[in-house]
């Protein structure tokens, strides 16, 4: 198809003397490419044809060629006329071209963003056949969670039971437990100690399945042996500089007291930004099995093929022609086979396959590797892109119809001189092509002159460009082409149909059909603008609501440090160090409080277990999150105890036998009032632990407002805390950081110091919302500007057309105010109609969008009123310049040349 | 001597035409240049250069037999003309003259 077109095109432009042998060359290369299975032979053919388009090879535009000289001269003439008419009406040309250019620039930029969001995982060769196994857990028929993680046994079982599954890879240690430091041990005086967040344990099958490009080492075998490590190019540079990293040793230490020496068996190219799974360091999965210190094989069960804990990502690769739906239908049997105990516990596990390409935009599961993108947002934004483009085109059509009276004379004259209708059509279409082409040029200038601004706005990495991709140029070409056709077709066919006798006689008023069309288009344009304003207002309100809503705790002025990954194994020593860290800090005036906990606001609570009161039966148990805090936590995070009391340092019992519930958790356990829970006994089967409730704490938002408030059981963790939340005096924050660092190195020598601000961390969950909001607002404003440009042109045109009428009215005694009313009435009515029509539609759309949020605003009438007022005001301002000008003009000027 | 002026790519094309002697047609030239020069050559650049050289009289050409592999189209074989040979010799002479005129010390310094 592409080839056929390209070869036709080639024959069209190529010098006839050269055509035979060059096209022979092209065919020969094409066949060769097909035979050697090069990618996209047709596209290559097409590109070569494009490259052959050179002056020395094009057919000469003289006699003897198929385009005869008459045509060429006419064509030239059309372009001439087009440029002349552009120059003659500079203001209209400017409005046309500039409006279109803004529209096109916005359209291309949005496409850039959309293309980036949709390009996730594109670098993975087998992406079409790779699926993540999703786990939905039901208890007592109720959906408890939808998880992106799975049991370690799921992957191996699928590989064994289903022939369609040709490969499976487990990944471990994402998201939560990656408190790891890796030290280079090659005799340097100051070895590199780096803390790693983008870190994974991966099965050997992972590298080939995800086609990770290796610079050194073999993807098939690099992760086979225990204690092998594969690192990214930039990590290799950090640890070893210019030396060859292969075979070098790295020491891995984490806060589970693992301390292992690993051999570098591979280096891969840095992973691109557009993937949901970002990693710098991979450790062989088999390393986990060597941690079986007791020798009874628990590690093999825990990490190998157990079906107990679900904390592994499982990816499977299917045969290219396998049907994932059919495979999914066999999963219930698989679960029954490996988890027979589910039935008696009244539990149900549902496994399903999630296509790799869907993860970034459409997956919203717990325990995701990173905050996902927002598929809906991308969809809404791309709608705006088309809105803007259409609004820009509508401007052009509007202005052309408005000017049809003027152009009508030209057409009449041409016809009288013997012009064919077909050549008039061609002339108008070429004019439209010139305008669209120029607009595209200006659009590119606009895009390049705004530079990084757009990258910052949309959060796309600077090195991601779509200019290098061929589909982009095809899109640019087709937008110009379709645009020229769409915006040129009405003037081309309607104006060219004018009867010369009538036009030249002055009988032709602007056709009523044209006026109706123009009105309809203005209504349409402004309907879209109003919808965009309502949308922008709603998005802003919702964001404002989410960021300002009381979260149930106070995250201002809080610096967080994670517990040291490198620790002494003795509990005593550890406990003393934590104590010295805390007391050391508390003595300083710039530090207000220090609280430890196993939970970090903003981070998903990973651990859930079925919990019941001692009066409930086993199948009444509800899954609650479990978290540990120390004495100072509730107080320093400003969380309220609404019944009972908080943990207290004075009471020794607190450590082992008492827990606190959140309000939601106490309700879930069947207590009507928080007070009812106090003193009751709780059963936690998995821990064989039955503590009593000492207090109930008010609910808080563990995560962003995109999630429900958690039901949490809280125990006293003392020195087992994973995070320290340090409240500081904000005006002394740099001093505070310095003293935390100093105290850190004193209490935890050998550990690198890292910190972050809690509110920044928490708000990073709103990143895709922020992006959405900024893009939505920016492009809505652009759309409105484009619409107004058109309106400006239209109003000034009407004013000029009606100049004589206005003059006569003034002579007969109309006041300036009357004239203004007269001129603006029509536009205000149009815009008002647009507003009324689109309100219900935009209400519906925004309501749909808000439904994605469990905590959302109701759309108030205010944003509708605002949108109406704003649009009417903008309209009034836009048209006021011309209206005022013609209303105050001296009637003599308009009347004296008749 | 201006009429003998050859561009870098033109010179490479002419030399390759010489190298391939009786087999110098589009695809063969492209492959040969790509292989020897480790650079990629588009048919467009190659063909427009060939035609330009032919127009200047440095090359001449003849059409071969129709070829099935090429969709029934013939190959166009190029040959260096006597005039073309003069141009090549000329450019070679200029280069060797330049080489000879470089003072030894300049090259020695470069190597360090």
Coordinates of N, CA and C in Angstrom, one line a residue, chain A residues 301-485:
Chain A
X301 N 10.3 -22.0 50.1 CA 8.8 -21.9 50.1 C 8.3 -20.4 50.1
X302 N 9.0 -19.6 50.9 CA 8.6 -18.2 51.0 C 8.8 -17.5 49.7
X303 N 9.9 -17.6 49.1 CA 10.2 -16.9 47.9 C 10.0 -17.7 46.6
X304 N 10.0 -19.0 46.7 CA 10.0 -19.8 45.5 C 8.6 -20.1 45.0
X305 N 7.9 -21.1 45.6 CA 6.6 -21.3 45.0 C 5.5 -21.4 46.1
X306 N 5.6 -20.6 47.1 CA 4.6 -20.5 48.1 C 3.4 -19.7 47.6
X307 N 2.3 -20.0 48.3 CA 1.0 -19.2 48.0 C 0.5 -18.5 49.3
X308 N 1.5 -18.2 50.1 CA 1.1 -17.6 51.4 C 1.1 -16.0 51.3
X309 N 2.2 -15.4 51.2 CA 2.3 -14.0 51.2 C 2.3 -13.5 49.7
X310 N 1.6 -12.4 49.6 CA 1.5 -11.8 48.2 C 2.4 -10.6 48.1
X311 N 3.6 -10.7 47.8 CA 4.4 -9.5 47.6 C 5.4 -9.6 46.5
X312 N 5.0 -10.2 45.4 CA 5.8 -10.3 44.2 C 5.1 -9.9 43.0
X313 N 5.8 -9.1 42.2 CA 5.2 -8.9 40.8 C 5.5 -10.1 40.0
X314 N 4.4 -10.6 39.3 CA 4.6 -11.7 38.4 C 4.2 -11.3 37.0
X315 N 5.2 -11.4 36.1 CA 5.0 -11.1 34.7 C 5.1 -12.4 33.9
X316 N 4.1 -12.6 33.0 CA 4.2 -13.8 32.2 C 4.2 -13.4 30.7
X317 N 4.9 -14.2 29.9 CA 5.0 -13.9 28.5 C 4.2 -15.1 27.8
X318 N 3.2 -14.8 27.0 CA 2.4 -15.8 26.3 C 3.0 -16.0 24.9
X319 N 2.6 -17.2 24.4 CA 2.9 -17.4 23.0 C 2.2 -16.3 22.1
X320 N 2.8 -16.0 21.0 CA 2.3 -14.8 20.2 C 0.8 -15.0 19.9
X321 N 0.4 -16.2 19.6 CA -1.0 -16.3 19.2 C -2.0 -16.8 20.3
X322 N -1.5 -16.8 21.5 CA -2.3 -17.3 22.6 C -3.5 -16.3 22.9
X323 N -4.6 -16.8 23.4 CA -5.7 -16.0 23.7 C -5.8 -15.8 25.2
X324 N -5.5 -14.6 25.7 CA -5.4 -14.3 27.1 C -6.7 -14.6 27.8
X325 N -7.9 -14.3 27.2 CA -9.2 -14.5 27.8 C -9.4 -16.0 28.1
X326 N -9.0 -16.9 27.1 CA -9.2 -18.3 27.3 C -8.3 -18.8 28.5
X327 N -7.1 -18.2 28.5 CA -6.2 -18.6 29.6 C -6.7 -18.2 31.0
X328 N -7.3 -17.0 31.0 CA -7.8 -16.5 32.3 C -8.9 -17.4 32.8
X329 N -9.7 -18.0 31.9 CA -10.8 -18.8 32.3 C -10.3 -20.1 33.0
X330 N -9.1 -20.4 32.9 CA -8.6 -21.6 33.6 C -7.9 -21.2 35.0
X331 N -7.8 -19.9 35.2 CA -7.2 -19.5 36.5 C -7.9 -20.0 37.8
X332 N -9.3 -20.0 37.8 CA -9.9 -20.4 39.0 C -9.5 -21.9 39.4
X333 N -9.4 -22.7 38.4 CA -8.9 -24.1 38.7 C -7.5 -24.1 39.3
X334 N -6.7 -23.2 38.8 CA -5.3 -23.1 39.2 C -5.3 -22.7 40.7
X335 N -6.1 -21.7 41.0 CA -6.1 -21.2 42.4 C -6.7 -22.4 43.3
X336 N -7.7 -23.1 42.9 CA -8.3 -24.2 43.7 C -7.2 -25.2 44.0
X337 N -6.4 -25.5 43.0 CA -5.4 -26.5 43.1 C -4.3 -26.1 44.1
X338 N -3.9 -24.8 44.1 CA -2.8 -24.4 45.0 C -3.2 -23.8 46.3
X339 N -4.5 -23.4 46.3 CA -4.9 -22.8 47.6 C -6.2 -23.4 48.0
X340 N -6.2 -24.7 48.3 CA -7.4 -25.4 48.7 C -8.0 -24.9 50.0
X341 N -7.2 -24.3 50.8 CA -7.7 -23.8 52.1 C -8.6 -22.6 52.0
X342 N -8.6 -22.0 50.8 CA -9.5 -20.8 50.6 C -10.9 -21.0 50.9
X343 N -11.4 -22.2 50.5 CA -12.9 -22.5 50.7 C -13.3 -22.4 52.2
X344 N -12.5 -23.0 53.0 CA -13.0 -23.1 54.4 C -12.8 -21.7 55.1
X345 N -11.9 -20.9 54.5 CA -11.7 -19.5 55.1 C -12.7 -18.5 54.5
X346 N -13.5 -19.0 53.6 CA -14.5 -18.2 52.9 C -13.8 -17.0 52.1
X347 N -12.7 -17.4 51.5 CA -11.9 -16.5 50.8 C -12.0 -16.8 49.3
X348 N -11.7 -15.9 48.4 CA -11.6 -16.2 47.0 C -10.5 -15.3 46.4
X349 N -9.6 -16.0 45.7 CA -8.6 -15.2 45.0 C -8.9 -15.3 43.5
X350 N -9.0 -14.1 42.8 CA -9.2 -14.1 41.4 C -7.9 -13.6 40.7
X351 N -7.4 -14.4 39.9 CA -6.2 -14.0 39.1 C -6.7 -13.5 37.7
X352 N -6.0 -12.5 37.2 CA -6.3 -12.1 35.9 C -5.0 -11.5 35.2
X353 N -5.1 -11.4 33.9 CA -4.0 -10.9 33.1 C -4.1 -9.4 32.8
X354 N -3.1 -8.7 33.1 CA -3.2 -7.2 32.8 C -2.1 -7.0 31.7
X355 N -2.6 -6.5 30.6 CA -1.6 -6.3 29.5 C -0.6 -5.2 29.9
X356 N 0.7 -5.5 29.6 CA 1.8 -4.6 30.0 C 1.5 -3.2 29.6
X357 N 1.0 -3.0 28.4 CA 0.8 -1.6 27.9 C -0.3 -0.8 28.7
X358 N -1.2 -1.6 29.4 CA -2.2 -0.9 30.1 C -1.8 -0.4 31.5
X359 N -0.6 -0.8 31.9 CA -0.3 -0.6 33.3 C -0.2 0.9 33.6
X360 N 0.6 1.6 32.8 CA 0.8 3.0 33.1 C -0.5 3.8 33.2
X361 N -1.3 3.7 32.2 CA -2.5 4.6 32.1 C -3.7 4.1 32.8
X362 N -3.9 2.8 32.8 CA -5.2 2.3 33.2 C -5.2 1.4 34.4
X363 N -4.1 1.2 35.1 CA -4.1 0.3 36.2 C -4.1 1.2 37.5
X364 N -5.0 0.9 38.4 CA -5.0 1.6 39.6 C -5.1 0.6 40.7
X365 N -4.1 -0.2 40.9 CA -4.1 -1.2 41.9 C -3.3 -0.8 43.1
X366 N -3.4 -1.6 44.2 CA -2.5 -1.3 45.3 C -1.1 -1.8 45.0
X367 N -0.1 -1.3 45.7 CA 1.3 -1.7 45.6 C 1.8 -1.5 44.2
X368 N 1.4 -0.6 43.4 CA 2.0 -0.3 42.1 C 3.5 0.1 42.3
X369 N 4.3 -0.2 41.3 CA 5.7 0.2 41.4 C 5.9 1.7 41.4
X370 N 5.0 2.4 40.8 CA 5.1 3.9 40.8 C 3.7 4.5 40.7
X371 N 3.6 5.8 41.0 CA 2.3 6.4 40.8 C 2.0 6.4 39.4
X372 N 0.8 5.8 39.1 CA 0.5 5.7 37.7 C 0.0 6.9 37.0
X373 N 0.0 6.9 35.7 CA -0.5 8.0 34.9 C -2.0 8.0 35.0
X374 N -2.6 8.9 34.3 CA -4.1 9.0 34.4 C -4.7 8.9 33.0
X375 N -5.2 7.7 32.6 CA -5.7 7.5 31.3 C -6.8 8.4 31.0
X376 N -7.7 8.7 31.9 CA -8.9 9.6 31.7 C -8.3 11.0 31.3
X377 N -7.4 11.4 32.1 CA -6.8 12.7 31.9 C -6.2 12.9 30.5
X378 N -5.5 11.9 30.1 CA -4.9 11.9 28.7 C -6.1 11.9 27.7
X379 N -7.1 11.2 28.0 CA -8.3 11.2 27.0 C -8.9 12.6 27.0
X380 N -9.1 13.2 28.1 CA -9.7 14.5 28.1 C -8.8 15.6 27.4
X381 N -7.6 15.5 27.7 CA -6.6 16.4 27.1 C -6.6 16.3 25.6
X382 N -6.7 15.0 25.1 CA -6.6 14.9 23.7 C -7.9 15.4 23.0
X383 N -9.0 15.3 23.8 CA -10.2 15.9 23.3 C -10.0 17.4 23.1
X384 N -9.4 18.1 24.1 CA -9.1 19.5 24.0 C -8.3 19.8 22.7
X385 N -7.3 18.9 22.5 CA -6.5 19.1 21.3 C -7.4 19.3 20.0
X386 N -8.4 18.4 19.9 CA -9.2 18.4 18.7 C -10.1 19.6 18.8
X387 N -10.6 20.0 20.0 CA -11.4 21.2 20.1 C -10.7 22.4 19.6
X388 N -9.5 22.5 20.0 CA -8.7 23.7 19.6 C -8.5 23.8 18.1
X389 N -8.2 22.6 17.6 CA -8.0 22.5 16.1 C -9.3 22.9 15.4
X390 N -10.4 22.4 15.9 CA -11.7 22.7 15.2 C -12.0 24.2 15.3
X391 N -11.8 24.7 16.5 CA -12.1 26.1 16.7 C -11.3 27.0 15.8
X392 N -10.0 26.6 15.6 CA -9.2 27.4 14.7 C -9.7 27.3 13.3
X393 N -10.1 26.1 12.9 CA -10.6 25.9 11.5 C -11.9 26.7 11.3
X394 N -12.7 26.6 12.3 CA -14.0 27.3 12.3 C -13.8 28.8 12.0
X395 N -12.8 29.4 12.7 CA -12.4 30.8 12.5 C -12.3 31.1 11.0
X396 N -11.5 30.2 10.4 CA -11.2 30.5 9.0 C -12.4 30.5 8.2
X397 N -13.3 29.4 8.4 CA -14.5 29.3 7.6 C -15.4 30.6 7.8
X398 N -15.5 31.0 9.1 CA -16.3 32.1 9.4 C -15.8 33.4 8.7
X399 N -14.6 33.6 8.8 CA -14.0 34.8 8.2 C -14.2 34.8 6.7
X400 N -14.1 33.6 6.1 CA -14.2 33.5 4.7 C -15.7 33.8 4.3
X401 N -16.6 33.2 5.0 CA -18.0 33.4 4.6 C -18.4 34.9 4.8
X402 N -17.8 35.4 5.9 CA -18.1 36.8 6.1 C -17.6 37.7 5.0
X403 N -16.5 37.3 4.5 CA -15.9 38.1 3.4 C -16.4 37.7 2.1
X404 N -17.3 36.8 2.0 CA -17.7 36.3 0.7 C -18.3 37.4 -0.2
X405 N -18.8 38.4 0.5 CA -19.4 39.5 -0.3 C -18.3 40.2 -1.1
X406 N -17.2 40.5 -0.4 CA -16.0 41.1 -1.0 C -15.4 40.2 -2.1
X407 N -15.2 39.0 -1.7 CA -14.6 38.1 -2.7 C -15.6 37.8 -3.9
X408 N -16.9 38.0 -3.6 CA -17.9 37.7 -4.6 C -17.6 38.6 -5.8
X409 N -17.2 39.8 -5.6 CA -17.0 40.7 -6.7 C -15.8 40.2 -7.5
X410 N -14.8 39.8 -6.8 CA -13.6 39.2 -7.5 C -14.1 38.1 -8.4
X411 N -14.9 37.2 -7.8 CA -15.3 36.0 -8.5 C -16.1 36.4 -9.7
X412 N -17.0 37.4 -9.5 CA -17.9 37.8 -10.6 C -17.0 38.3 -11.8
X413 N -16.0 39.1 -11.4 CA -15.2 39.6 -12.5 C -14.4 38.5 -13.2
X414 N -13.9 37.6 -12.4 CA -13.1 36.5 -13.1 C -14.0 35.7 -14.0
X415 N -15.3 35.5 -13.6 CA -16.2 34.7 -14.4 C -16.4 35.5 -15.7
X416 N -16.7 36.8 -15.5 CA -16.9 37.6 -16.7 C -15.7 37.5 -17.7
X417 N -14.5 37.4 -17.1 CA -13.4 37.3 -18.0 C -13.1 35.9 -18.5
X418 N -14.0 35.0 -18.2 CA -14.0 33.7 -18.8 C -13.4 32.6 -17.9
X419 N -13.3 32.8 -16.6 CA -12.8 31.8 -15.7 C -13.8 30.7 -15.6
X420 N -13.2 29.4 -15.5 CA -14.1 28.3 -15.2 C -14.4 28.2 -13.7
X421 N -15.5 27.6 -13.4 CA -15.8 27.4 -12.0 C -14.7 26.6 -11.3
X422 N -14.3 25.5 -12.1 CA -13.3 24.6 -11.5 C -12.0 25.3 -11.1
X423 N -11.6 26.3 -11.9 CA -10.4 27.0 -11.6 C -10.5 27.9 -10.4
X424 N -11.8 28.4 -10.3 CA -12.0 29.2 -9.1 C -11.9 28.4 -7.8
X425 N -12.5 27.2 -7.9 CA -12.5 26.3 -6.8 C -11.0 26.0 -6.4
X426 N -10.2 25.7 -7.5 CA -8.8 25.4 -7.2 C -8.1 26.6 -6.6
X427 N -8.5 27.8 -7.1 CA -7.9 29.0 -6.5 C -8.2 29.2 -5.0
X428 N -9.4 28.9 -4.6 CA -9.7 29.1 -3.2 C -9.1 28.0 -2.4
X429 N -9.0 26.8 -2.9 CA -8.4 25.7 -2.2 C -6.9 26.0 -2.0
X430 N -6.3 26.5 -3.0 CA -4.8 26.8 -2.9 C -4.6 28.0 -1.9
X431 N -5.5 28.9 -1.9 CA -5.4 30.0 -0.9 C -5.4 29.4 0.5
X432 N -6.4 28.5 0.6 CA -6.5 27.9 2.0 C -5.3 27.0 2.3
X433 N -4.7 26.4 1.3 CA -3.5 25.6 1.5 C -2.3 26.6 1.9
X434 N -2.2 27.7 1.3 CA -1.2 28.6 1.6 C -1.3 29.1 3.1
X435 N -2.6 29.4 3.5 CA -2.8 29.9 4.8 C -2.5 28.8 5.8
X436 N -3.0 27.6 5.6 CA -2.7 26.5 6.5 C -1.2 26.2 6.6
X437 N -0.5 26.2 5.4 CA 0.9 26.0 5.4 C 1.7 27.0 6.2
X438 N 1.3 28.3 6.0 CA 2.0 29.3 6.7 C 1.7 29.2 8.2
X439 N 0.5 28.9 8.5 CA 0.1 28.7 9.9 C 1.0 27.6 10.6
X440 N 1.2 26.5 9.9 CA 2.0 25.4 10.4 C 3.4 25.9 10.7
X441 N 3.9 26.7 9.7 CA 5.2 27.3 9.9 C 5.3 28.1 11.2
X442 N 4.3 29.0 11.3 CA 4.3 29.8 12.5 C 4.2 29.0 13.8
X443 N 3.3 27.9 13.7 CA 3.1 27.0 14.8 C 4.5 26.4 15.2
X444 N 5.3 26.0 14.3 CA 6.6 25.4 14.6 C 7.5 26.5 15.3
X445 N 7.4 27.7 14.8 CA 8.2 28.8 15.4 C 7.7 29.0 16.9
X446 N 6.4 28.9 17.1 CA 5.8 29.1 18.4 C 6.3 28.0 19.3
X447 N 6.3 26.7 18.8 CA 6.7 25.6 19.6 C 8.1 25.7 20.0
X448 N 9.0 26.0 19.1 CA 10.4 26.0 19.4 C 10.8 27.2 20.2
X449 N 10.0 28.3 20.1 CA 10.4 29.5 20.9 C 9.9 29.4 22.3
X450 N 9.0 28.5 22.6 CA 8.6 28.3 24.0 C 9.5 27.3 24.7
X451 N 10.2 26.5 23.9 CA 11.2 25.6 24.4 C 10.8 24.7 25.5
X452 N 11.5 24.8 26.7 CA 11.3 23.8 27.7 C 10.0 24.0 28.5
X453 N 9.4 25.2 28.2 CA 8.2 25.5 29.0 C 7.2 24.4 28.9
X454 N 7.0 23.9 27.7 CA 6.0 22.8 27.6 C 6.5 21.5 28.2
X455 N 7.7 21.2 28.2 CA 8.2 20.0 28.8 C 8.0 20.1 30.3
X456 N 8.2 21.3 30.9 CA 8.0 21.4 32.3 C 6.5 21.3 32.7
X457 N 5.7 21.9 31.8 CA 4.3 21.9 32.0 C 3.7 20.5 32.0
X458 N 4.1 19.7 31.1 CA 3.5 18.4 30.8 C 4.3 17.3 31.6
X459 N 5.5 17.6 32.1 CA 6.2 16.6 32.8 C 6.8 15.6 31.9
X460 N 7.0 15.9 30.6 CA 7.7 14.9 29.7 C 9.2 15.2 29.8
X461 N 10.0 14.2 29.7 CA 11.4 14.4 29.8 C 11.9 15.2 28.6
X462 N 13.0 16.0 28.8 CA 13.5 16.8 27.7 C 14.0 16.1 26.5
X463 N 14.5 14.8 26.8 CA 15.0 14.1 25.6 C 13.9 13.4 24.8
X464 N 12.7 13.5 25.3 CA 11.6 12.9 24.5 C 11.1 13.8 23.5
X465 N 11.4 13.6 22.2 CA 10.9 14.4 21.1 C 10.1 13.5 20.1
X466 N 9.1 14.1 19.5 CA 8.4 13.3 18.5 C 8.8 13.8 17.1
X467 N 9.6 14.8 17.1 CA 10.1 15.2 15.7 C 10.7 14.1 15.0
X468 N 11.4 13.2 15.7 CA 12.2 12.2 15.1 C 11.3 11.0 14.6
X469 N 10.0 11.0 14.9 CA 9.2 9.9 14.6 C 8.4 10.2 13.3
X470 N 8.3 9.2 12.4 CA 7.8 9.5 11.1 C 6.3 9.7 11.2
X471 N 5.6 9.1 12.1 CA 4.1 9.3 12.2 C 3.8 10.8 12.5
X472 N 4.7 11.4 13.2 CA 4.5 12.8 13.5 C 4.4 13.7 12.2
X473 N 5.3 13.4 11.3 CA 5.3 14.2 10.1 C 4.2 13.8 9.2
X474 N 3.8 12.6 9.2 CA 2.6 12.2 8.5 C 1.4 13.0 9.1
X475 N 1.3 13.1 10.4 CA 0.2 13.8 11.1 C 0.3 15.3 10.7
X476 N 1.4 15.9 10.7 CA 1.5 17.3 10.4 C 1.0 17.5 8.9
X477 N 1.5 16.6 8.0 CA 1.1 16.8 6.6 C -0.4 16.6 6.5
X478 N -1.0 15.6 7.2 CA -2.4 15.4 7.0 C -3.2 16.5 7.7
X479 N -2.7 17.0 8.8 CA -3.5 18.1 9.4 C -3.5 19.4 8.5
X480 N -2.4 19.7 7.9 CA -2.4 20.8 6.9 C -3.3 20.5 5.7
X481 N -3.2 19.3 5.3 CA -4.0 18.9 4.1 C -5.5 18.9 4.4
X482 N -5.9 18.2 5.5 CA -7.3 18.1 5.9 C -7.8 19.5 6.2
X483 N -7.0 20.3 6.9 CA -7.3 21.6 7.3 C -7.6 22.5 6.1
X484 N -6.7 22.4 5.1 CA -6.9 23.2 3.9 C -8.2 22.8 3.2
X485 N -8.5 21.6 3.2 CA -9.7 21.1 2.5 C -10.9 21.5 3.3

